[in-house]
CSV table of C-alpha atoms and ligand atoms in Angstrom, one decimal:
chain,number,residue,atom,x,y,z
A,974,UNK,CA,-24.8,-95.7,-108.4
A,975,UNK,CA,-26.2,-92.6,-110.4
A,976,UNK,CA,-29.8,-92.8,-110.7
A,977,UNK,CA,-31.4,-94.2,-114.0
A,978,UNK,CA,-34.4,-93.6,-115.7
A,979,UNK,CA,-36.8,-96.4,-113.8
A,980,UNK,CA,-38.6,-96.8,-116.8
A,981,UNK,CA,-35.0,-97.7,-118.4
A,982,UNK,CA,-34.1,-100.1,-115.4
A,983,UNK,CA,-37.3,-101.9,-116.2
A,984,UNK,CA,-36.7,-102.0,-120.4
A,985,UNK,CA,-40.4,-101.1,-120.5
A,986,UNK,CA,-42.1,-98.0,-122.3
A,987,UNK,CA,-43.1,-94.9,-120.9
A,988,UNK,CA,-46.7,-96.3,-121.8
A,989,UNK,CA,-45.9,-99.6,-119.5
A,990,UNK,CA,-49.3,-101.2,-118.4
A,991,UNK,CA,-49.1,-102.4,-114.7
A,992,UNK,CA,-48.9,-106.2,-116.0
A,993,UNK,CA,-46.1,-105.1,-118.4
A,994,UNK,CA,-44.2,-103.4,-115.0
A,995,UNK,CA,-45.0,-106.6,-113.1
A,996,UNK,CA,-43.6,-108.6,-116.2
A,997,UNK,CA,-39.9,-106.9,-116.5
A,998,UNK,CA,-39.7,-106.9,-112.8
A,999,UNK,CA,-40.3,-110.5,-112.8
A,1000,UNK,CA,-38.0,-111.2,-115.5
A,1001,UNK,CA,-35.0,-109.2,-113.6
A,1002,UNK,CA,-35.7,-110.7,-110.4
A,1003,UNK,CA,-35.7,-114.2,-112.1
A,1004,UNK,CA,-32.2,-112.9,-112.9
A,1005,UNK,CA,-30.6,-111.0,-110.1
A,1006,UNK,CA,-32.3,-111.9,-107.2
A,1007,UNK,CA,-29.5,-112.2,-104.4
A,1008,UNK,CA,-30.3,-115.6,-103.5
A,1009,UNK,CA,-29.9,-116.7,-106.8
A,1010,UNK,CA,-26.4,-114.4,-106.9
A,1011,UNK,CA,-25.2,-115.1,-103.7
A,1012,UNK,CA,-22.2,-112.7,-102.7
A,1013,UNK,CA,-22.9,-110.9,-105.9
A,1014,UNK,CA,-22.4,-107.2,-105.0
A,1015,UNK,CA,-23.2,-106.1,-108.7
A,1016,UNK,CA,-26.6,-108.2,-108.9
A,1017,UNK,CA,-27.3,-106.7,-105.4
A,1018,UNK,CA,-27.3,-103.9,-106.6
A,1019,UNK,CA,-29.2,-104.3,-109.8
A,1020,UNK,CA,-32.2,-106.3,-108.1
A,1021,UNK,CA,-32.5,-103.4,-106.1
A,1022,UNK,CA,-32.2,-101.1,-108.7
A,1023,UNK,CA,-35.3,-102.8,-110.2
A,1024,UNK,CA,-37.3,-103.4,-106.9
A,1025,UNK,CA,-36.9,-99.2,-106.3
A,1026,UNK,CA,-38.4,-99.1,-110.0
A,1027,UNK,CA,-41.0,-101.2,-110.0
A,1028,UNK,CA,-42.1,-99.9,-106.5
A,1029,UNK,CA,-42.4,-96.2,-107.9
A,1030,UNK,CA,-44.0,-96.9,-110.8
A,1031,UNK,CA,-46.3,-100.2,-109.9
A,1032,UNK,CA,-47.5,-97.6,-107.3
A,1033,UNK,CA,-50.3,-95.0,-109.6
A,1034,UNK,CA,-49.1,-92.0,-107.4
A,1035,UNK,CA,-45.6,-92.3,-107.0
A,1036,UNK,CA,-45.8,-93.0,-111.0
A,1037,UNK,CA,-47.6,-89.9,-111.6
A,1038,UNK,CA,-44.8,-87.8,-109.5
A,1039,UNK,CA,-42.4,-89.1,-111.0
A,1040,UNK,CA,-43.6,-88.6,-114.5
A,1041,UNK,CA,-43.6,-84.9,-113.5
A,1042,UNK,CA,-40.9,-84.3,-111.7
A,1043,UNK,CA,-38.4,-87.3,-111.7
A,1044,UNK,CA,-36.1,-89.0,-109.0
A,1045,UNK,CA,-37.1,-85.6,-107.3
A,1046,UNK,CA,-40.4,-86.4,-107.0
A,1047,UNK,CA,-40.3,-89.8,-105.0
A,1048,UNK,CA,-37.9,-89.2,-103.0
A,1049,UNK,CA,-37.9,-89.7,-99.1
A,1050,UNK,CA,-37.6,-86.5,-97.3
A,1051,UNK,CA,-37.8,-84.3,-100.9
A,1052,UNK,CA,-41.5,-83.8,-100.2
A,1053,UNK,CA,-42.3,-87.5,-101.4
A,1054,UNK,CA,-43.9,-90.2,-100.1
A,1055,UNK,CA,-41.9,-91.1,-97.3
A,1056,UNK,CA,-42.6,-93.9,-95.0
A,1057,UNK,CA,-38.9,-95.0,-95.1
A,1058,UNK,CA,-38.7,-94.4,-98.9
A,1059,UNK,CA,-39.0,-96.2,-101.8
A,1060,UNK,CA,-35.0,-96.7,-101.9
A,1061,UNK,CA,-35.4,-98.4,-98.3
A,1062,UNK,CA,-34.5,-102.0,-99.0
A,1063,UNK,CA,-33.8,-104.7,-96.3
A,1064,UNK,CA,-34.8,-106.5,-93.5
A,1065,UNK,CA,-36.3,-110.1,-94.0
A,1066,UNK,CA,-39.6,-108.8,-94.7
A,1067,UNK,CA,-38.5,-108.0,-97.8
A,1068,UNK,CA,-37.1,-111.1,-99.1
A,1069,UNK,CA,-40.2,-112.9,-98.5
A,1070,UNK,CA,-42.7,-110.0,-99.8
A,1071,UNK,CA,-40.9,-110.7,-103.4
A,1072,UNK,CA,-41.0,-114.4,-102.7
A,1073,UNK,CA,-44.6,-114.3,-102.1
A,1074,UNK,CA,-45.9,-111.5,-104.3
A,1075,UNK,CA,-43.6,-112.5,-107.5
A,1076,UNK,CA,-42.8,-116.0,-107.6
A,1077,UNK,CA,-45.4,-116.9,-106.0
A,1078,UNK,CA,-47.2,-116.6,-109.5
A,1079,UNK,CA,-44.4,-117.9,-111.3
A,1080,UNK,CA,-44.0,-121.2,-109.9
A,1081,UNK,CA,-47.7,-121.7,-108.2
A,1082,UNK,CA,-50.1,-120.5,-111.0
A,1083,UNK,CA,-53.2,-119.7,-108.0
A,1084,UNK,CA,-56.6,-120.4,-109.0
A,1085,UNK,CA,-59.0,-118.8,-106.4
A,1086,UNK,CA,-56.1,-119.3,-103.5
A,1087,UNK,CA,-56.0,-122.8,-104.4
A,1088,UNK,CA,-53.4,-124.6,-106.4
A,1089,UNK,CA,-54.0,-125.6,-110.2
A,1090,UNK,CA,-52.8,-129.2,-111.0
A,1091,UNK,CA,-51.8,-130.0,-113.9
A,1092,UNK,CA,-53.8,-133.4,-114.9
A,1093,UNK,CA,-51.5,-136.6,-115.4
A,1094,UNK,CA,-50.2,-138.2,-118.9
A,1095,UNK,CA,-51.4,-141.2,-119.8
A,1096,UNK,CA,-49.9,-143.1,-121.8
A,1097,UNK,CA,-52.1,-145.9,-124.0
A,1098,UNK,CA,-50.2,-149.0,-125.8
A,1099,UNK,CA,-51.5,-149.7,-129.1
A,1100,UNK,CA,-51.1,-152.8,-131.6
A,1101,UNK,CA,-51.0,-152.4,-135.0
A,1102,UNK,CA,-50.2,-154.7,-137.9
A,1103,UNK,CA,-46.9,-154.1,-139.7
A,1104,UNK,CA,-49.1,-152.8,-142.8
A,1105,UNK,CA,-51.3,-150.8,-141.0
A,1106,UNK,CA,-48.0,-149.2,-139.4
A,1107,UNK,CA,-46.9,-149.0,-142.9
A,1108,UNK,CA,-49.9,-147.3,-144.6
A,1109,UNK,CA,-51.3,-145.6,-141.2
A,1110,UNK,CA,-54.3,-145.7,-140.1
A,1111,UNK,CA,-57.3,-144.2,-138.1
A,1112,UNK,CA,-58.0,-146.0,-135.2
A,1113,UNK,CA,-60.3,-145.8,-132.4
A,1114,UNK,CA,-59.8,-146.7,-128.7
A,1115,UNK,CA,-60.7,-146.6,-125.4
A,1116,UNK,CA,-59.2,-145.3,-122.3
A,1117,UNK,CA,-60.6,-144.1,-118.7
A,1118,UNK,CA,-61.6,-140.7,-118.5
A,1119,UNK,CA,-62.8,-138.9,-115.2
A,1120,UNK,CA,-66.1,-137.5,-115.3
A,1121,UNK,CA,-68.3,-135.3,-112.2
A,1122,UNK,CA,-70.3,-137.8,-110.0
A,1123,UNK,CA,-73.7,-137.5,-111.0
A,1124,UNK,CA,-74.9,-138.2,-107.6
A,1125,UNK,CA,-73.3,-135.5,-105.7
A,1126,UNK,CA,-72.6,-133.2,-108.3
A,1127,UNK,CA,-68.6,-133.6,-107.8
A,1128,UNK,CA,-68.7,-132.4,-104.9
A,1129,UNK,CA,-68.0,-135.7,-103.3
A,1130,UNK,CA,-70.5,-134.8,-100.7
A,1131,UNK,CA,-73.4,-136.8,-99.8
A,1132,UNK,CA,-76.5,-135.6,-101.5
A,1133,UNK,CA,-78.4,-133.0,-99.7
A,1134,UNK,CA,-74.7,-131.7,-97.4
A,1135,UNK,CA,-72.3,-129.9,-98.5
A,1136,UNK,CA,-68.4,-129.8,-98.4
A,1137,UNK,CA,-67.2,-127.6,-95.2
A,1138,UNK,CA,-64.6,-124.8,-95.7
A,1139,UNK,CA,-61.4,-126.7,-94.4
A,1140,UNK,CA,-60.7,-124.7,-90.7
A,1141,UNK,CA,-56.9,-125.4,-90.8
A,1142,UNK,CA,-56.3,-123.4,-93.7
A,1143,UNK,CA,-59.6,-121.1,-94.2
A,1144,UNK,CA,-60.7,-122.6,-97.1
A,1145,UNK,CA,-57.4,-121.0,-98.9
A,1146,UNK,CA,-55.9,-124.7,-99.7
A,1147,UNK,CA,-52.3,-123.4,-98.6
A,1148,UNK,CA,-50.6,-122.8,-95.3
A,1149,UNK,CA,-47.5,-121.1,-94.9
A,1150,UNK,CA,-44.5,-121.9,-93.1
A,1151,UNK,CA,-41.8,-119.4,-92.2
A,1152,UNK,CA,-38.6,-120.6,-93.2
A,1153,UNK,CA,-35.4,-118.3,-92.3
A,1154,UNK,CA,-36.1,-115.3,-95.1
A,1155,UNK,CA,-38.6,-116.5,-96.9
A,1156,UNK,CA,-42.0,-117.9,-96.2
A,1157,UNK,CA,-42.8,-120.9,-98.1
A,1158,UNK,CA,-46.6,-121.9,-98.8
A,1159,UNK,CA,-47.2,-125.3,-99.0
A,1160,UNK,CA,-50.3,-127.6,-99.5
A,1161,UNK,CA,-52.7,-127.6,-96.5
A,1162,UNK,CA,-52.3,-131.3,-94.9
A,1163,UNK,CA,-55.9,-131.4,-93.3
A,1164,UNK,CA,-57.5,-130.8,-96.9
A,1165,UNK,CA,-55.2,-131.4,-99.3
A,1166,UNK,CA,-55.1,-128.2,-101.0
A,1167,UNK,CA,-59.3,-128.4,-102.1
A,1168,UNK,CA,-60.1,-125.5,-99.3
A,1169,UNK,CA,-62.9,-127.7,-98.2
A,1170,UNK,CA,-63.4,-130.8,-96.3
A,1171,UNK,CA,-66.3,-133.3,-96.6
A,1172,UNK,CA,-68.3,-134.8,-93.1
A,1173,UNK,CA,-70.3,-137.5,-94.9
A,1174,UNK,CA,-68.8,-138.5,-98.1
A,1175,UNK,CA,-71.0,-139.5,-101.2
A,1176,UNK,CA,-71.3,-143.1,-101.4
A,1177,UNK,CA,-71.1,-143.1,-105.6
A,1178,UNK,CA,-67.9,-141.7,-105.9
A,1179,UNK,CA,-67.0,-142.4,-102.1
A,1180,UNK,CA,-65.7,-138.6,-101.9
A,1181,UNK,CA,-63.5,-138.6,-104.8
A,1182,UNK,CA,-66.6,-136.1,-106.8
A,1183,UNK,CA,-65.4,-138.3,-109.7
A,1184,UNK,CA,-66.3,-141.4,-111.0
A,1185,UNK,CA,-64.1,-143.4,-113.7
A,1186,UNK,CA,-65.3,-144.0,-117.3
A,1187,UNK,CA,-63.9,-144.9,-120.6
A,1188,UNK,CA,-64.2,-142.9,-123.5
A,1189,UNK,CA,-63.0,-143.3,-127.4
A,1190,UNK,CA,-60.6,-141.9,-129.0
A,1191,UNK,CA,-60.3,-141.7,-132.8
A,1192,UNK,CA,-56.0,-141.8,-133.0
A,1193,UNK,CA,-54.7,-140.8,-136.6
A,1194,UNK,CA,-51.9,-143.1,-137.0
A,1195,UNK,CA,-49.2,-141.3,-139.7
A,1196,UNK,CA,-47.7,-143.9,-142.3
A,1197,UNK,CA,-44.5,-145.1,-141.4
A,1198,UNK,CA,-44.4,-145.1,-137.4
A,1199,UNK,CA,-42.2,-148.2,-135.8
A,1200,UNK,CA,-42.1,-150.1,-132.8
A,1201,UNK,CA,-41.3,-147.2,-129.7
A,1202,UNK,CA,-42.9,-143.9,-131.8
A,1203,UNK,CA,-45.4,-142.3,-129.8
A,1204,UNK,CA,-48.3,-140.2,-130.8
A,1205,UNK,CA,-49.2,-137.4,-128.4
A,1206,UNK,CA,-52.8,-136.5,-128.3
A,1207,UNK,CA,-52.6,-133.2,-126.0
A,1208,UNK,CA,-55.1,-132.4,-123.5
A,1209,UNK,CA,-56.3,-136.2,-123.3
A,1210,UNK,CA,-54.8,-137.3,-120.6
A,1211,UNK,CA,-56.1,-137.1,-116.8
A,1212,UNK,CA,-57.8,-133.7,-115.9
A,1213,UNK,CA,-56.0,-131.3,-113.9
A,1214,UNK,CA,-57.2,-130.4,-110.3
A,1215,UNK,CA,-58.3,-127.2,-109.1
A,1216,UNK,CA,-59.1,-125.7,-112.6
A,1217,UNK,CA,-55.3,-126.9,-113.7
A,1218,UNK,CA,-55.0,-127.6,-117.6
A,1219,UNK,CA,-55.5,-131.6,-118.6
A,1220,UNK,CA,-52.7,-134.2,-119.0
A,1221,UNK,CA,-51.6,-135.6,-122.7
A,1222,UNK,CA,-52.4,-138.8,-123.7
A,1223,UNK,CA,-49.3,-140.5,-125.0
A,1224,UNK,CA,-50.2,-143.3,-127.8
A,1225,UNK,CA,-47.2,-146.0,-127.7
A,1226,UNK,CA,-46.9,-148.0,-130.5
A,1227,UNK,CA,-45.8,-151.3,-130.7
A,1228,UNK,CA,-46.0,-153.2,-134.5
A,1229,UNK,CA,-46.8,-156.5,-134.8
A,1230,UNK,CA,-44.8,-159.6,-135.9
A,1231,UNK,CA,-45.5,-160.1,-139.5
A,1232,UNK,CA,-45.1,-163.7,-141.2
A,1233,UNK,CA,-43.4,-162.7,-143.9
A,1234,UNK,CA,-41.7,-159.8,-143.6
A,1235,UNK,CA,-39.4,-158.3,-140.6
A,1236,UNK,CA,-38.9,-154.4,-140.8
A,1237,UNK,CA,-35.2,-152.3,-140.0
A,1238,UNK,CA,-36.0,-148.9,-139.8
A,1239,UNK,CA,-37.1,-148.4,-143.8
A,1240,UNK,CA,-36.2,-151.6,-145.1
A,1241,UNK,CA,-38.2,-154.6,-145.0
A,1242,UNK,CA,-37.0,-158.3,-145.3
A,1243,UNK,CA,-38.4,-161.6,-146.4
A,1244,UNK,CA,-36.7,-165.1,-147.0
A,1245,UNK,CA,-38.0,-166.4,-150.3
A,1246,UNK,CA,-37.6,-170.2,-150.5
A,1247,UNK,CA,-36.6,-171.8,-154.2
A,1248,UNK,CA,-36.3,-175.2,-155.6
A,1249,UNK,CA,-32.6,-176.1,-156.4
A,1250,UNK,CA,-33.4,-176.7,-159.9
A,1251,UNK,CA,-34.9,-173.2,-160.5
A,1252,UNK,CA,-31.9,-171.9,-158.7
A,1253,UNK,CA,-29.7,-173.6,-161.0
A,1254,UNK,CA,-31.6,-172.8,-164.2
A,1255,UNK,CA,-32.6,-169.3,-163.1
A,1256,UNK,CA,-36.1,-167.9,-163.3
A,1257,UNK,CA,-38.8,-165.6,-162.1
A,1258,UNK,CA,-40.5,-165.6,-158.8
A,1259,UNK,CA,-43.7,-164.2,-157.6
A,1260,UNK,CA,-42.3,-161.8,-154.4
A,1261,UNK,CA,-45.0,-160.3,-152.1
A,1262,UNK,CA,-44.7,-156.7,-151.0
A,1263,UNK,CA,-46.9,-154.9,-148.9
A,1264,UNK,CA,-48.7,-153.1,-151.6
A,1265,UNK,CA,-49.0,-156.5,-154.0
A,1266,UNK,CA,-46.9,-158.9,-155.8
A,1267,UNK,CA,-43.6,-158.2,-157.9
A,1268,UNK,CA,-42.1,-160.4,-160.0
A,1269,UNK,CA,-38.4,-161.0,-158.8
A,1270,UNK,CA,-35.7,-162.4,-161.3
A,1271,UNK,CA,-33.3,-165.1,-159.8
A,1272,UNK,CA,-30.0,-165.7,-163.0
A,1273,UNK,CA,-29.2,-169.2,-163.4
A,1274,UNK,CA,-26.8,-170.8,-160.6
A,1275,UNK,CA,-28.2,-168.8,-157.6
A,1276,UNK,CA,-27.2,-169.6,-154.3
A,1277,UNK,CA,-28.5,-169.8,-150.5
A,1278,UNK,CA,-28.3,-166.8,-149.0
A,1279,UNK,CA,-28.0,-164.2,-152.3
A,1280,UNK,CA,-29.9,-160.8,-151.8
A,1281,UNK,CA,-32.2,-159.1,-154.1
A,1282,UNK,CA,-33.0,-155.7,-153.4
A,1283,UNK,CA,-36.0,-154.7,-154.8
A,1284,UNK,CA,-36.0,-150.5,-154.6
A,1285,UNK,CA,-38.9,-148.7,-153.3
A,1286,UNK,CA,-40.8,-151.4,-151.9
A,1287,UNK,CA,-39.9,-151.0,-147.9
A,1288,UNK,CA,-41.6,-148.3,-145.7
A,1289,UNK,CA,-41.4,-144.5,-145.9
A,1290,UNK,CA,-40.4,-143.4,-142.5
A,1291,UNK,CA,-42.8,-141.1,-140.4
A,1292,UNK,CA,-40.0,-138.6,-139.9
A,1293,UNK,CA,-39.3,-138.3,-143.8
A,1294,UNK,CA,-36.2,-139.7,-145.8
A,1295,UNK,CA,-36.7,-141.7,-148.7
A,1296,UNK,CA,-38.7,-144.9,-149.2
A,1297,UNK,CA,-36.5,-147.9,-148.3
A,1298,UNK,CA,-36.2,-151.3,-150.1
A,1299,UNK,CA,-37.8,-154.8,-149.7
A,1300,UNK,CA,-34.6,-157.2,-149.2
A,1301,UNK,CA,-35.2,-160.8,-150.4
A,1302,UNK,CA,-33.1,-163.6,-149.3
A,1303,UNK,CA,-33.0,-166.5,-151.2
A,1304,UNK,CA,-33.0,-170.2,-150.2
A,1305,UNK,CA,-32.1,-173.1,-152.0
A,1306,UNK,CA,-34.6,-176.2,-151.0
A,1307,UNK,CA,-33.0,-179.4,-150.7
A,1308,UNK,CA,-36.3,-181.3,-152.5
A,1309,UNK,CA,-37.5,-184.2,-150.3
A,1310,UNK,CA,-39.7,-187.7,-150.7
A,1311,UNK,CA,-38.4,-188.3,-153.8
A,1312,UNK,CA,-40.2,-191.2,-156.0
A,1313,UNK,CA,-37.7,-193.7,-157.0
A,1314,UNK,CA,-38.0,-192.3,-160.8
A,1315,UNK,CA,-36.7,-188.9,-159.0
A,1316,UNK,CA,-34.1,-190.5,-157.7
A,1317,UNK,CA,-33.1,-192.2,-160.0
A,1318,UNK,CA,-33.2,-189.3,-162.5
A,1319,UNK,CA,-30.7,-187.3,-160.2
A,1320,UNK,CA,-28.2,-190.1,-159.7
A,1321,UNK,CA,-28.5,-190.1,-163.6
A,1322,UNK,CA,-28.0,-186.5,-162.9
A,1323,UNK,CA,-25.1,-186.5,-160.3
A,1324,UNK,CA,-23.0,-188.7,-162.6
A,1325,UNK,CA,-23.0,-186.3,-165.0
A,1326,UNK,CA,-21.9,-182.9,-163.3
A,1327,UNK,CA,-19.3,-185.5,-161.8
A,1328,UNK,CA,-17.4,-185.7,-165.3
A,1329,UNK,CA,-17.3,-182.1,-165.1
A,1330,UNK,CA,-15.5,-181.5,-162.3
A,1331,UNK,CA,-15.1,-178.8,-160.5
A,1332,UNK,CA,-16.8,-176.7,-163.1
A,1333,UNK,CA,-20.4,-177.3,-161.4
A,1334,UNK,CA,-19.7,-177.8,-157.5
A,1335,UNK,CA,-17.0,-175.0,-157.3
A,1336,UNK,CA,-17.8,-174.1,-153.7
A,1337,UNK,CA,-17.8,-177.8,-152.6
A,1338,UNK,CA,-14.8,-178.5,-154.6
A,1339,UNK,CA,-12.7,-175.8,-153.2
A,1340,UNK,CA,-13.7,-177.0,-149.5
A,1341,UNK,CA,-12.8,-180.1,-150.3
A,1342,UNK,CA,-9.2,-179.3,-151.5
A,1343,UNK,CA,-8.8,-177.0,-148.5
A,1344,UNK,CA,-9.9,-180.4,-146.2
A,1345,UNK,CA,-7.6,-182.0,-148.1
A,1346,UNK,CA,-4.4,-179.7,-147.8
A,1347,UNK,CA,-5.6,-179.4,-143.9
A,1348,UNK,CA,-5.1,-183.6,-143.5
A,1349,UNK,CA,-2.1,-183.2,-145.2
A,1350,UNK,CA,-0.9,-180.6,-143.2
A,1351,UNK,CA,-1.5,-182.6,-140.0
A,1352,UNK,CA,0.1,-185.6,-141.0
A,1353,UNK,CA,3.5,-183.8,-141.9
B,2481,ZN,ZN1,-70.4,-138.4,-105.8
B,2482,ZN,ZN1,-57.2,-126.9,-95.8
């Protein structure tokens, strides 16, 4: 392969800092390393490519010949630096040197030789009322929080000792295991992955350095969230280990039933119960919504189970759209413990819509003439 310009293999400027070298390296190795490439003679080649570059110019001198005086100047045997050159690639030692030295910070993120955690999610389920899920609302709550051990000073020593460096590992957190090519570090078992070990363990926090508290949380609850929404509160959740970045807290929420109403996604439903004889004459009915009362107008000769849309009064959804509706659903009541005079008014009543016919009871009437044909039917 004819020799490029390092700088060119790397994509970084002649001005690279060391961290930007260590950065384009990273990001071709990521790529063409030859275990992710396996049998890939072109990749080979181009991680090696980048290894040769990044060697030379990661190193101040070799970066400073080359500046002056090219491929020339770093190379072994050309009055260079020789020690096997910089082109010399191979051998297992290799493999596990890039292992080690670049995604060793990829993947582990070191803190002082020990490993950073991440803290856990938690995740907290919250209640709310169907209006306050509507309107939204602030709320405030409690969850467990770890805090330092007052006692020992989270340590998780007993007062007065002092946590030992951890002798399997030296106090690094990390052993390493030889594995084929690469060497793989892995959390030391006798400490796990602190560095230090503790003889007499604080009797507070019995050696955990923690202790458990709760602590509030004001949670602003957007208008418009539904049954499974979640509201993350980021960095609340458990506190990482080792200097690692906290956990979120994830806020579930889980709406109420309501007495009245029953939510679908922006649309809210109720049932609104009438007397027959305002569904027969028609009229106006007081409706509740969730932001006060509407008048809703039933026509004359309205039956069970008719819909009434009433437009704007559902929920605006958290995600955006447009407001939905409130859906009413109208029953007839059958009136009950009727007086005798009540009675007697609707057999008074009954008589008459029977000289009309079929004109008032259409629904009844035609089920009736359909029972009818159906007997006849059967008897043919
Ligand atoms: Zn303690
Ligand atoms: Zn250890």
């Amino acid at each position: 392969m004819a020799k490029r310009d390092y700088y060119e293999v790397l994509g970084v400027p002649r001005n690279a800092s060391e961290a930007d070298l260590k950065q384009a390296f990273r990001r071709l190795a990521m790529k063409y390393h030859p275990d992710r490439n396996p049998g890939d003679a072109e990749a080979e080649a181009k991680f090696k490519e980048a290894k040769l570059a990044h060697d030379v110019l990661s190193d101040p001198k070799k970066r400073a010949a080359y500046d002056q005086f090219g491929h020339a100047g770093v190379e072994a045997g050309a009055g260079g630096f020789g020690g096997g050159g910089p082109g010399d690639f191979g051998g297992a030692g290799s493999f596990s040197d890039i292992f080690g030295d670049v995604f060793g910070d990829i993947f582990g993120g070191r803190a002082g030789g020990r490993r950073a955690q991440r803290g856990v999610d938690l995740r907290y389920d919250l209640s709310l009322t169907l209006e306050d899920a509507v309107n939204g609302k602030e709320v405030k709550i409690r969850i467990p929080t770890q805090v330092d051990c007052q006692f020992c000073g989270g340590t998780g020593a007993k007062p007065g000792t002092q946590p030992k460096t951890c002798t399997t590992c030296g106090g690094v957190g990390q052993v390493r295991m030889q594995q084929g090519f690469f060497s793989i570090q892995q959390t030391c078992p006798a400490c796990r992955g602190t560095g230090s070990v503790i003889e007499e363990a604080c009797s507070h926090c019995r050696g955990r350095g923690r202790i458990q508290e709760e602590k509030t949380l004001s949670v602003k609850v957007p208008a418009g969230v539904d049954t499974g929404d979640r509201i993350r509160l980021s960095g609340e959740g458990e506190r990482g280990e080792q200097g690692g970045p906290p956990g979120d807290l994830y806020v579930q929420v889980q709406v109420q039933d309501h007495p009245i109403f029953t939510r679908e996604d922006a649309n809210l439903y109720c049932q609104v119960p009438i007397g027959f004889v305002a569904a027969a004459l028609g009229g106006e009915f007081e409706v509740p919504t969730l932001d006060g009362k509407v008048m809703l107008k039933v026509p004359a000769g309205t039956q069970t189970g008719k819909m009434f849309r009433i437009r704007g009064k559902g929920v605006k959804p958290v995600r955006g759209g447009p407001v939905g509706d409130l859906v009413c659903r109208v029953t007839v009541e059958t009136p009950v413990n009727l007086t005798e005079r009540q009675k007697e008014l609707l057999r008074e009543f009954e008589a008459s819509v029977q000289e009309g016919g079929s004109r008032h009871n259409p629904q009844s009437h035609s089920w009736l003439d359909g029972v009818k044909s159906f007997f006849e039917r059967m008897t043919q």
